[in-house]
PDB file of C-alpha atoms and ligand atoms in Angstrom:
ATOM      1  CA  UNK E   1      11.158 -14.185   5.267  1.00 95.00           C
ATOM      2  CA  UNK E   2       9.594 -16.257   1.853  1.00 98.00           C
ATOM      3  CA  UNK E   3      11.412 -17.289  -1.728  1.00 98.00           C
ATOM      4  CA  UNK E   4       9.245 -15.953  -4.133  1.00 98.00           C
ATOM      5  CA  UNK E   5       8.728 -18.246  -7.436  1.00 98.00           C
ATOM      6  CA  UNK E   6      11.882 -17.054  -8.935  1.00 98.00           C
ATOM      7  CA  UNK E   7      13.959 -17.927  -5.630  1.00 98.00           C
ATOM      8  CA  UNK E   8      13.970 -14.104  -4.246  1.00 98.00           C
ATOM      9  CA  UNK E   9      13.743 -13.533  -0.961  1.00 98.00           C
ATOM     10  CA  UNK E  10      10.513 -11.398   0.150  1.00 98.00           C
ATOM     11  CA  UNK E  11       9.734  -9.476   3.595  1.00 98.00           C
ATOM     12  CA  UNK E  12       5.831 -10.132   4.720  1.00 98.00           C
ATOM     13  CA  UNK E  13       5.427  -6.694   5.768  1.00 98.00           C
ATOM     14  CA  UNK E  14       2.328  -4.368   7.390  1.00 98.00           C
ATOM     15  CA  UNK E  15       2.764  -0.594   6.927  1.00 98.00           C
ATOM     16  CA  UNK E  16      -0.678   1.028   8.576  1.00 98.00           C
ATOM     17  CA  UNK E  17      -2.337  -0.356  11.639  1.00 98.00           C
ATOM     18  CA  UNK E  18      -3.147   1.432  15.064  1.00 98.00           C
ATOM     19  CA  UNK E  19      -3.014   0.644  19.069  1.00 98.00           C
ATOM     20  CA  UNK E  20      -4.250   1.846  22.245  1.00 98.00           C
ATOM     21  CA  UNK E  21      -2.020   4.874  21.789  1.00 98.00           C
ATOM     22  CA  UNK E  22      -4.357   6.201  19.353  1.00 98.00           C
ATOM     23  CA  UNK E  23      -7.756   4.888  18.589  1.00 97.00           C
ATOM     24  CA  UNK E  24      -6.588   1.420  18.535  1.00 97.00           C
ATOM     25  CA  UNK E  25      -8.187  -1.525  20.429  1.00 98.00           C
ATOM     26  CA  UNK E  26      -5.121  -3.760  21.201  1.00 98.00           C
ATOM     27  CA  UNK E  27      -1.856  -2.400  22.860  1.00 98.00           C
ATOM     28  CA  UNK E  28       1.332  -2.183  20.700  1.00 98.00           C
ATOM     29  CA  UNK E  29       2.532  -5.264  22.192  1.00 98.00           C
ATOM     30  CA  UNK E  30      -0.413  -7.196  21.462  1.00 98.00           C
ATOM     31  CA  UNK E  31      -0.869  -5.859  17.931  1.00 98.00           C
ATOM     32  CA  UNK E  32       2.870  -6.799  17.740  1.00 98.00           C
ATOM     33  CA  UNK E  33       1.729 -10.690  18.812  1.00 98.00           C
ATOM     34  CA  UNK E  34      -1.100 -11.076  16.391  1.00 98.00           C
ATOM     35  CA  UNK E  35       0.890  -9.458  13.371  1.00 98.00           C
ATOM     36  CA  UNK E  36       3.972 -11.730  14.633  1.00 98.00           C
ATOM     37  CA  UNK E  37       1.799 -14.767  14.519  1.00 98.00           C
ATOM     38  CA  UNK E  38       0.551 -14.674  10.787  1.00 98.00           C
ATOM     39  CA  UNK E  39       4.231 -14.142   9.728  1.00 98.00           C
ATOM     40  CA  UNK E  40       5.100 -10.866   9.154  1.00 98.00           C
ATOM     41  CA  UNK E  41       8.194  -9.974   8.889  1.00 98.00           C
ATOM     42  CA  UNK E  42       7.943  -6.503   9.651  1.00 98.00           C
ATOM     43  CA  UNK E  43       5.232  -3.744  11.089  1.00 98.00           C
ATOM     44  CA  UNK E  44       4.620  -0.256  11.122  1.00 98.00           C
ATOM     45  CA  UNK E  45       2.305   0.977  13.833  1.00 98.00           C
ATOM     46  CA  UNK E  46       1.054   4.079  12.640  1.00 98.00           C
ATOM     47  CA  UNK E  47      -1.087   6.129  15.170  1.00 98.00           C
ATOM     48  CA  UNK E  48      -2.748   9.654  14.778  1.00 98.00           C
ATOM     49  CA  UNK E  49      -0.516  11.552  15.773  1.00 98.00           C
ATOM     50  CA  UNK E  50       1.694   9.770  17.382  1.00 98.00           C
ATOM     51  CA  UNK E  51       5.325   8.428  16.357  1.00 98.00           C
ATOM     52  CA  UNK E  52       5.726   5.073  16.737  1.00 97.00           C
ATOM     53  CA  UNK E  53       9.636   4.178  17.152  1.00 94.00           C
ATOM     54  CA  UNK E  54      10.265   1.095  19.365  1.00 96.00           C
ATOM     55  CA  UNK E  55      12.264  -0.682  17.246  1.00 96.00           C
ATOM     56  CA  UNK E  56      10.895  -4.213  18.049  1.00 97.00           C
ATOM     57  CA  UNK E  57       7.861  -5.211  20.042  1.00 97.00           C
ATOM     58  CA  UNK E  58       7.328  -8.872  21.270  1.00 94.00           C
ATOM     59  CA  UNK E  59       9.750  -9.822  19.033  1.00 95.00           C
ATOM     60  CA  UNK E  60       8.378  -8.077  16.093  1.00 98.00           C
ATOM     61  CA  UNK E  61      10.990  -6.006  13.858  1.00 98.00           C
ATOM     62  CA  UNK E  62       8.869  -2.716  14.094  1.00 98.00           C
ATOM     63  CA  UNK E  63       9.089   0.195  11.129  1.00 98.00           C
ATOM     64  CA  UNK E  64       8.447   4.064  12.480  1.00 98.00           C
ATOM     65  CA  UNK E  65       5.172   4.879  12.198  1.00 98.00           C
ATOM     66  CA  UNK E  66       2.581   7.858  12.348  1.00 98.00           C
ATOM     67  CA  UNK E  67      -0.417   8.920  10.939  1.00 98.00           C
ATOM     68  CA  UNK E  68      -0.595  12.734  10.165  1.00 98.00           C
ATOM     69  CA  UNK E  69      -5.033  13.054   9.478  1.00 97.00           C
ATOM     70  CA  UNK E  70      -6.350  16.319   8.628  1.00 97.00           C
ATOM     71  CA  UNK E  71      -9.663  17.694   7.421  1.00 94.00           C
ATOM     72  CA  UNK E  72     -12.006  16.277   9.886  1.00 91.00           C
ATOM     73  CA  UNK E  73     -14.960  14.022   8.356  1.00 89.00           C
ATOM     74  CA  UNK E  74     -16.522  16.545   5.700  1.00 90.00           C
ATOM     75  CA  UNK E  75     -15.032  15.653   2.223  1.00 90.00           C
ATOM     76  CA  UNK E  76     -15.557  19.262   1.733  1.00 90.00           C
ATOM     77  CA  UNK E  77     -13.039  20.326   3.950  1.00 87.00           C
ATOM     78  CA  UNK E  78     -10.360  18.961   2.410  1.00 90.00           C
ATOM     79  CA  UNK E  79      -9.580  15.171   4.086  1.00 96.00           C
ATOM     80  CA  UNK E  80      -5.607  13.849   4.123  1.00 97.00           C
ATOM     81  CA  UNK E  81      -4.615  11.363   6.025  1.00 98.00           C
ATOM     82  CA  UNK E  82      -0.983  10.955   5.094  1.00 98.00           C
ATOM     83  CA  UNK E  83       1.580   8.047   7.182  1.00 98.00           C
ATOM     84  CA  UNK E  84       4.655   8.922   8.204  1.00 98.00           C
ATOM     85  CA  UNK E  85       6.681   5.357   7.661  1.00 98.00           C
ATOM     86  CA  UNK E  86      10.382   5.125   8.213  1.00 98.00           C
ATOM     87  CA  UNK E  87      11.704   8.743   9.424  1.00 98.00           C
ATOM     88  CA  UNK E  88      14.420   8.309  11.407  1.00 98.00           C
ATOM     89  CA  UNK E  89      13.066  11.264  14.017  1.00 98.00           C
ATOM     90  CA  UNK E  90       9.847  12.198  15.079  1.00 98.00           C
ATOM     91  CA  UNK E  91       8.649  14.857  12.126  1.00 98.00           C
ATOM     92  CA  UNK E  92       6.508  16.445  14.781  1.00 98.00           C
ATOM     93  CA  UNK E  93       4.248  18.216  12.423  1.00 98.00           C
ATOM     94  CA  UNK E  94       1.832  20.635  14.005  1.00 97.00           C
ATOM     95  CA  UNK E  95      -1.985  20.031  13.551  1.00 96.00           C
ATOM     96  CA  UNK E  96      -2.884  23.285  12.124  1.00 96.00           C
ATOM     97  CA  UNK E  97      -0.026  22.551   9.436  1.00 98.00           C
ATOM     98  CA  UNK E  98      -1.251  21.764   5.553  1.00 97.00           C
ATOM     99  CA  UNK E  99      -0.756  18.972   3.857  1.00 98.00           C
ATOM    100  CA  UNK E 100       2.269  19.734   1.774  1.00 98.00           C
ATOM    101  CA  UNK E 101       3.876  21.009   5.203  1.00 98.00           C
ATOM    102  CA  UNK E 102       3.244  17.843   7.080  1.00 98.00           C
ATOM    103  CA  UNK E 103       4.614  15.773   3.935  1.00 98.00           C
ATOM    104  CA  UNK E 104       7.866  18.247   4.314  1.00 98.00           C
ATOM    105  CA  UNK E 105       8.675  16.945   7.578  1.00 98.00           C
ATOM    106  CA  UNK E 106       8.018  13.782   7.221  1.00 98.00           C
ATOM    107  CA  UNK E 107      10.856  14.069   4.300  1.00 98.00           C
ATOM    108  CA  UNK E 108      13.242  16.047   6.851  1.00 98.00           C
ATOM    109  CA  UNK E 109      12.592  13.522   9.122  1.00 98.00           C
ATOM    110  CA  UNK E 110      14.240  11.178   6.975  1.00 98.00           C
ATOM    111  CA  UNK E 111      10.753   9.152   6.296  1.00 98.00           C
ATOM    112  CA  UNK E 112       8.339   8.095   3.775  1.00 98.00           C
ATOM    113  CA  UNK E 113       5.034  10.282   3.323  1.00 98.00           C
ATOM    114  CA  UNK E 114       1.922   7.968   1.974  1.00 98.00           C
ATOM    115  CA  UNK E 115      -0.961   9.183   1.191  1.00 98.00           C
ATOM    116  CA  UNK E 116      -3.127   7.114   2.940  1.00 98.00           C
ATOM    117  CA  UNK E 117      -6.672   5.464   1.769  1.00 97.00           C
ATOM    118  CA  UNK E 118      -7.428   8.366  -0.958  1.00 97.00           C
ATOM    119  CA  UNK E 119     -10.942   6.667  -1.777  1.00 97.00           C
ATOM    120  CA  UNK E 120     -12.123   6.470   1.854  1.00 95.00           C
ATOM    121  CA  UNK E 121     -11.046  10.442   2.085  1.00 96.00           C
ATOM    122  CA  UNK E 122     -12.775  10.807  -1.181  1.00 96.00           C
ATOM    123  CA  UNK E 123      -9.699  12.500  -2.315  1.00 97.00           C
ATOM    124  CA  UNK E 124     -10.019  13.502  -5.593  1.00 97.00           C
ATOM    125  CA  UNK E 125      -6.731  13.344  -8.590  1.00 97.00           C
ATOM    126  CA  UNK E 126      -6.296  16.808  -8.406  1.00 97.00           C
ATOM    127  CA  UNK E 127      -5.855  16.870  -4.829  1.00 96.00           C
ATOM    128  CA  UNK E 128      -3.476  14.191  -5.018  1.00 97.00           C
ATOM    129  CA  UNK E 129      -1.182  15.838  -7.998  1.00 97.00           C
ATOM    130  CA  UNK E 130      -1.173  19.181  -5.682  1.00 97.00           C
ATOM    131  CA  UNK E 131       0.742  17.404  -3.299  1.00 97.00           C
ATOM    132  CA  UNK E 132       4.668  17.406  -3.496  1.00 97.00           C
ATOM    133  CA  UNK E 133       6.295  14.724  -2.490  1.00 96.00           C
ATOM    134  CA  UNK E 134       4.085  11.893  -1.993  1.00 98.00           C
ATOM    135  CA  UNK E 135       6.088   8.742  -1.602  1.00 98.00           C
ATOM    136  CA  UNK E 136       3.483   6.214  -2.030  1.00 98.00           C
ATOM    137  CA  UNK E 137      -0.297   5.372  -1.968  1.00 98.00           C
ATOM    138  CA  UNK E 138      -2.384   2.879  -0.696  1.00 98.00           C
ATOM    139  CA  UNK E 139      -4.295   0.971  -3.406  1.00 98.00           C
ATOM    140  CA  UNK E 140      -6.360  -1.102  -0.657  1.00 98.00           C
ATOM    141  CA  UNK E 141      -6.896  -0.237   2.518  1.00 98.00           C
ATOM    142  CA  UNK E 142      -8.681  -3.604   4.483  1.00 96.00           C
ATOM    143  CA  UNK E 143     -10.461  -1.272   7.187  1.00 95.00           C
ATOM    144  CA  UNK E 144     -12.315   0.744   4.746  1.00 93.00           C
ATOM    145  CA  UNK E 145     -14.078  -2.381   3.596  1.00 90.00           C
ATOM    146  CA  UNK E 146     -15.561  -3.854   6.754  1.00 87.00           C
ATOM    147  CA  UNK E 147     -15.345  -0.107   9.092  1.00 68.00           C
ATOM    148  CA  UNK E 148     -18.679   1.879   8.485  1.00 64.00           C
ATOM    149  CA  UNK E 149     -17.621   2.149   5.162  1.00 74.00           C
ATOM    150  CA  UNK E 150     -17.565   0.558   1.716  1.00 87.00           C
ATOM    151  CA  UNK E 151     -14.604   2.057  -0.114  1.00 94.00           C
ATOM    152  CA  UNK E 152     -11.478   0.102   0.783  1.00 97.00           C
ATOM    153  CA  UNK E 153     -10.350   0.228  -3.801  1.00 97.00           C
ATOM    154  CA  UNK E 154      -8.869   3.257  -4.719  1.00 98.00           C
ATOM    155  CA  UNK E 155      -7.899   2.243  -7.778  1.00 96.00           C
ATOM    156  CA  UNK E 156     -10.390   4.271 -10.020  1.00 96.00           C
ATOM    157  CA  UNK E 157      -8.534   7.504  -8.763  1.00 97.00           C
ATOM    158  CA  UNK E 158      -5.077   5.982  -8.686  1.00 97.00           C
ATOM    159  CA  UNK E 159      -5.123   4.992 -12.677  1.00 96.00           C
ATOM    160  CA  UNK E 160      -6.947   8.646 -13.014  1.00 97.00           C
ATOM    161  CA  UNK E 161      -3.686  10.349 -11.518  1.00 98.00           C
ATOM    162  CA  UNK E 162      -1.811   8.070 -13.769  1.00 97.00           C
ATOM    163  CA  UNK E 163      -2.904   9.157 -16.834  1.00 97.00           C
ATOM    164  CA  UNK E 164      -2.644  12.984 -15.462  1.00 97.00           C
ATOM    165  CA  UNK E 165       0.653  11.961 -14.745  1.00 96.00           C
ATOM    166  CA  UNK E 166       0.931  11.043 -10.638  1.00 97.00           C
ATOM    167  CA  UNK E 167       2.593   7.717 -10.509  1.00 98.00           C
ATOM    168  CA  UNK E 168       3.117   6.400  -7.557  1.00 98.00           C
ATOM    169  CA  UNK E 169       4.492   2.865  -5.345  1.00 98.00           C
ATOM    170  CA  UNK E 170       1.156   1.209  -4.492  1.00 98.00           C
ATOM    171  CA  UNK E 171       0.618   0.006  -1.214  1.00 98.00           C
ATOM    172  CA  UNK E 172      -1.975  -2.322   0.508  1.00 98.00           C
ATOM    173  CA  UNK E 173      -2.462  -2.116   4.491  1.00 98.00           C
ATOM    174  CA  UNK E 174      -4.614  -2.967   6.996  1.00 98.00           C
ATOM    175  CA  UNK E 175      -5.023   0.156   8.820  1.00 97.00           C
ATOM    176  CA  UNK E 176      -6.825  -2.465  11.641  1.00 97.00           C
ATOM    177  CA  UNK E 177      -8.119  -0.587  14.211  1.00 97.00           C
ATOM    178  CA  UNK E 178     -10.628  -3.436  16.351  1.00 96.00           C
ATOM    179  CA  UNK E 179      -8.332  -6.386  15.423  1.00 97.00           C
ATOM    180  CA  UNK E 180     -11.748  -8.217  14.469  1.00 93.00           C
ATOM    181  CA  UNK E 181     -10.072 -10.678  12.921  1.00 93.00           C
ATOM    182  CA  UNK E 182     -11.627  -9.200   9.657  1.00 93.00           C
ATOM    183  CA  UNK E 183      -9.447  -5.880   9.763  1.00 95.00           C
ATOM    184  CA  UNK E 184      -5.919  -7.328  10.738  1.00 97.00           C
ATOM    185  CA  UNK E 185      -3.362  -9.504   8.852  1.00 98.00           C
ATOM    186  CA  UNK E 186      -5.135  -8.840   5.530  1.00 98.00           C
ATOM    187  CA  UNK E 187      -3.456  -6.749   3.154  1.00 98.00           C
ATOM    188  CA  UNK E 188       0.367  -6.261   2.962  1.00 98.00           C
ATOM    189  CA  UNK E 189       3.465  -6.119   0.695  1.00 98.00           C
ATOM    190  CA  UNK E 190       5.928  -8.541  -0.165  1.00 98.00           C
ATOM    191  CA  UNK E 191       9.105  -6.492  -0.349  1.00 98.00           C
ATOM    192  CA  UNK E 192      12.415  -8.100  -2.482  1.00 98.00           C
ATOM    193  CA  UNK E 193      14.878  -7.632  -0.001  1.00 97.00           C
ATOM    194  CA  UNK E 194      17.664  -9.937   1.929  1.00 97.00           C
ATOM    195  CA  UNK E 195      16.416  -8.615   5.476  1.00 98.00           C
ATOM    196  CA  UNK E 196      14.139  -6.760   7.850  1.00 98.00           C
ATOM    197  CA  UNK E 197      16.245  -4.221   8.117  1.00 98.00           C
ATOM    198  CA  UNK E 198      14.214  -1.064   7.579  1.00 98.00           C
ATOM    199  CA  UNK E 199      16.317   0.825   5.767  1.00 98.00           C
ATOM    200  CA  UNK E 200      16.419  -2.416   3.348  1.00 98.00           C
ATOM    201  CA  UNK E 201      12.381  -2.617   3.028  1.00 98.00           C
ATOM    202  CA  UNK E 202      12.109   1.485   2.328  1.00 98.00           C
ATOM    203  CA  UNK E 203      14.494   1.150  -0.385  1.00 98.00           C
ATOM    204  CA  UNK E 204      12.564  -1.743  -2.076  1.00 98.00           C
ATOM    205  CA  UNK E 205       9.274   0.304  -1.693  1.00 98.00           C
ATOM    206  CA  UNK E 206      11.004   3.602  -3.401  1.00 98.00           C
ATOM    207  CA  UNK E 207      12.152   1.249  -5.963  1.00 98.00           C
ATOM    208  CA  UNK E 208       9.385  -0.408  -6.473  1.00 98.00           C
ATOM    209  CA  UNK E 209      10.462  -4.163  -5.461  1.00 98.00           C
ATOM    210  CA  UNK E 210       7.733  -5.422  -4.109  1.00 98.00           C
ATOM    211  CA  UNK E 211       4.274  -6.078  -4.829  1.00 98.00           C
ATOM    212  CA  UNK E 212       0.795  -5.316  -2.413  1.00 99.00           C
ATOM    213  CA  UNK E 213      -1.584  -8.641  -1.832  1.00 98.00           C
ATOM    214  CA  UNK E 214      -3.696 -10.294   0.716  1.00 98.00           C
ATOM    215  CA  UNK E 215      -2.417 -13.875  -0.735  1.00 98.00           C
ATOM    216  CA  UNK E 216      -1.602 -14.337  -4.261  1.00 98.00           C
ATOM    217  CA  UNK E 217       1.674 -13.865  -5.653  1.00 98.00           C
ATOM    218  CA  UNK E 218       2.258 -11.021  -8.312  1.00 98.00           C
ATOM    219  CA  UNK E 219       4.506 -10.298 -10.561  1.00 98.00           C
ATOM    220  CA  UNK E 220       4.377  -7.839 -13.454  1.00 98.00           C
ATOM    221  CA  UNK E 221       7.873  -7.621 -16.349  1.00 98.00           C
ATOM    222  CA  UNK E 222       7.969  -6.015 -19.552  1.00 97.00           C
ATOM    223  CA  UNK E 223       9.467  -8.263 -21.851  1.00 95.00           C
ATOM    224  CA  UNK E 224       9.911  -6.762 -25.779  1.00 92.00           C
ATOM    225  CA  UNK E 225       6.161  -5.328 -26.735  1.00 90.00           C
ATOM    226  CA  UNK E 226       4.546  -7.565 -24.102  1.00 95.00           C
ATOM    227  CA  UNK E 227       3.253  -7.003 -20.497  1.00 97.00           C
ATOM    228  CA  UNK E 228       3.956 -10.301 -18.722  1.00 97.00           C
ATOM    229  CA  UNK E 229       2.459 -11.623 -15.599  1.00 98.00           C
ATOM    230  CA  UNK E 230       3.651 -14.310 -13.330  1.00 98.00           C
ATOM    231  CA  UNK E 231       1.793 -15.156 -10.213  1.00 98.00           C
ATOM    232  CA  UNK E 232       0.353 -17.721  -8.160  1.00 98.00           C
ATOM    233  CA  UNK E 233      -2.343 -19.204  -9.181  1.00 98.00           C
ATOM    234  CA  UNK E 234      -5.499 -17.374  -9.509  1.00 98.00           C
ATOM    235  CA  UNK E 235      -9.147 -16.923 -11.347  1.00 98.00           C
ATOM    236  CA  UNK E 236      -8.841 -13.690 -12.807  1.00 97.00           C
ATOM    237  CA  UNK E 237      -5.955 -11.925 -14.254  1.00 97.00           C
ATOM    238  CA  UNK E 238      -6.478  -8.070 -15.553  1.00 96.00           C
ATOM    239  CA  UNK E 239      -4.357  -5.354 -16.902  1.00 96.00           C
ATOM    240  CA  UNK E 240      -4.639  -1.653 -16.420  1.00 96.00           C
ATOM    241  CA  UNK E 241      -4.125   1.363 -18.266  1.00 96.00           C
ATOM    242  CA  UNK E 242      -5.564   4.909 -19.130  1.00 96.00           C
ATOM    243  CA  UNK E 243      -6.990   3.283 -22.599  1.00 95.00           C
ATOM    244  CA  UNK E 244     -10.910   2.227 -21.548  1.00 87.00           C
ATOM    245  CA  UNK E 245     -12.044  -0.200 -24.244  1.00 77.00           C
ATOM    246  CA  UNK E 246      -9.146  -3.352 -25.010  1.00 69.00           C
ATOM    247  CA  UNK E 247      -9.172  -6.965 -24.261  1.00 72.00           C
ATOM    248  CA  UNK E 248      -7.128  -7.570 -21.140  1.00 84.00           C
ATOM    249  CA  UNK E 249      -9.321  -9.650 -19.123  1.00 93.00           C
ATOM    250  CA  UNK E 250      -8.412 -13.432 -18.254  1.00 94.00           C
ATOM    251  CA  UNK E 251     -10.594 -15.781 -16.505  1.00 97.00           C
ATOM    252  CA  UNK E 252     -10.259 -19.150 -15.677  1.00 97.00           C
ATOM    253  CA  UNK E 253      -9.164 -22.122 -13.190  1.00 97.00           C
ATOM    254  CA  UNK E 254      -5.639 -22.212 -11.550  1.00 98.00           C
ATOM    255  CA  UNK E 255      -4.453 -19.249 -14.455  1.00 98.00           C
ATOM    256  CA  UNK E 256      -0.284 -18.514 -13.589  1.00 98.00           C
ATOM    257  CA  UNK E 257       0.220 -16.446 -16.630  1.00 98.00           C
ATOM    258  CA  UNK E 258      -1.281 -13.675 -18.899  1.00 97.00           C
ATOM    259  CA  UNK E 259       0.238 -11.315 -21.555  1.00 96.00           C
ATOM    260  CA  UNK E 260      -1.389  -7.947 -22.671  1.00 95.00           C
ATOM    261  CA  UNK E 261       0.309  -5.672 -25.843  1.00 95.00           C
ATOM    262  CA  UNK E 262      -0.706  -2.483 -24.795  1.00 94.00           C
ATOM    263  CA  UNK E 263      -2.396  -0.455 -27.683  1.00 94.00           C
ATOM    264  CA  UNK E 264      -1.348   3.066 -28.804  1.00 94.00           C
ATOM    265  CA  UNK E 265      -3.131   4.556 -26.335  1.00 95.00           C
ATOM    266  CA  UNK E 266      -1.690   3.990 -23.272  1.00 96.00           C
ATOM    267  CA  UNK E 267       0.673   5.571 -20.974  1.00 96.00           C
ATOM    268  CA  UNK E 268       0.933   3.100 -18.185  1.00 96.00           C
ATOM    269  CA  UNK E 269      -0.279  -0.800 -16.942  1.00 96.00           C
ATOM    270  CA  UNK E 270      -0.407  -2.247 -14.127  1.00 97.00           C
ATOM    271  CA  UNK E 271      -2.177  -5.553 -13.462  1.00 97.00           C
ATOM    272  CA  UNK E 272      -4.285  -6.821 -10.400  1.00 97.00           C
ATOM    273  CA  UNK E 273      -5.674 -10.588  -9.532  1.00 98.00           C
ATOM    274  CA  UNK E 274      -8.262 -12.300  -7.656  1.00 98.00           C
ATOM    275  CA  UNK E 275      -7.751 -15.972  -6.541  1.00 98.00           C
ATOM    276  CA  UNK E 276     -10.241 -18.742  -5.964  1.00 98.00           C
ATOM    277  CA  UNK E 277     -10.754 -17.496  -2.168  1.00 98.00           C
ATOM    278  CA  UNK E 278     -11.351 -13.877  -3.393  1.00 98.00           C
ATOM    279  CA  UNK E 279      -8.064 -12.841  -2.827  1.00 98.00           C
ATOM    280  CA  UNK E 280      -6.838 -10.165  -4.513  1.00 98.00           C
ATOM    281  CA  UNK E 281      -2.695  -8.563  -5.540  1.00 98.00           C
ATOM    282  CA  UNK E 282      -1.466  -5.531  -7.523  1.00 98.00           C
ATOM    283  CA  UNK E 283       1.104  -4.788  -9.263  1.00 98.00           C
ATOM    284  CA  UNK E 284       2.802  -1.244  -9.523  1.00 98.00           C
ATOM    285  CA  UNK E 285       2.062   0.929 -12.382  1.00 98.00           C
ATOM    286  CA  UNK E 286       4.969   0.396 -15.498  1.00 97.00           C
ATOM    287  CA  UNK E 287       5.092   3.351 -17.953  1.00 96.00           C
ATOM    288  CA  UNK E 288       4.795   1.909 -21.520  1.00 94.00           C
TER     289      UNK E 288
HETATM  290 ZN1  LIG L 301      -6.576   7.236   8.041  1.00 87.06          ZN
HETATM  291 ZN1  LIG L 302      -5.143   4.677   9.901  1.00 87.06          ZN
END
């Protein structure tokens, strides 16, 4: 558990990594360990196909977890990987089911359905907006980046769903599979809630009380006209939206606070930062 700057308390909490009992290279118990020792307050381990729902490991609170992965490797075929995080029962979907079928019983499980890593699947908007019922998305996903691939950011076609109208909780994860050191303990949320508890950190996602970083501290408020942001301090500050050419860029030493008016133009923001290390945090989208 951390106080944030304005004294609320915040859950350190993973949402997609993997063990032995997928494709994995640590057990649960020592994923639990090395997620335990950087501080988290919380884990979901998500395996494919296979529902996580120990309820703590090596002392680690532990969130339900699975990841539902269709479409083999061939962009072509039509690639979802979609995590099943809280459900309260195993949603057992079958693997010849769909997409929208899997996300069904994740929801009648009683859990979350996130669409995982949507640049790494080379999902495109469409395919994202033809979905019903996704709960969440992962903006950053740390494996992509260092895993025989190069495309952890999937922010170009999370702000392109925006504008089309998918808005969605944005998530950062891990999704550490070798526990390298380089794919673990990276990317997480910082959820604004009392406990672990979670029922306590789903609500806060669904709600969008939290905010997805591998450091910094991020906060994005509305305040009269204005798009406000509070964080830690950091190099570069930017704001998003659907409108391509305005001045929202801010770049300098130790920066804690930037403003952006959003123009006529556009629909949503959202703001991201990068600190001195290279760190980066996102907010979640705000319709203006
Ligand atoms: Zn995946
Ligand atoms: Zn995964």
């Amino acid at each position: 558990m951390y106080k944030d700057m304005f004294g609320k308390t915040r859950q350190k909490v993973g949402l997609h990594c993997h063990s032995t009992m997928s494709d994995g290279k640590k057990t649960p118990e020592e994923v639990a360990e090395i997620y335990k020792s950087a501080g988290y307050d919380a884990l979901a381990i998500t395996d494919h196909w296979y529902y996580n729902d120990i309820p703590e490991i090596s002392g680690l609170r532990i969130i339900s977890g699975a990841e539902f992965d269709i479409g083999g490797k061939d962009a072509r075929c039509g690639i979802y990987h979609i995590l099943s995080l809280f459900a309260r029962k195993n949603p057992k979907p079958d693997r010849a089911d769909d997409a929208q079928t899997i996300i069904d019983k994740i929801h009648a499980a009683g859990g979350l359905a996130v669409l995982a890593h949507p640049a790494w699947s080379l999902n495109t908007p469409e395919m994202m907006l033809a979905l019903d019922g996704i709960d969440a998305t992962e903006i950053y996903n740390t494996v992509s980046a260092v895993n025989y691939n190069f495309r952890p950011d999937s922010s170009l076609i999370i702000d392109t769903a925006a504008y089309m109208g998918g808005i969605y909780p944005l998530l950062a994860t891990d999704d550490s599979h070798g526990y390298t050191g380089a794919d673990n303990c990276v990317s997480y949320i910082m959820a604004e809630c009392e406990s672990n508890e979670p029922e306590e950190i789903k609500r806060a996602i669904v709600e969008k009380r939290f905010y997805a970083t591998q450091g910094p501290e991020l906060h994005l408020s509305r305040e009269g006209d204005n798009f406000i942001v509070n964080c830690s301090p950091v190099e570069h500050i930017y704001f998003a939206s659907n409108t391509s050419i305005c001045k929202r860029a801010t770049h300098g030493e130790a920066l804690t606070y930037a403003e952006y008016t959003p123009v006529d133009s556009d629909c949503f923001v959202r703001a991201f930062v990068i600190d001195a290390d290279g760190k980066q945090a996102w907010s979640n989208i705000i319709r203006v």
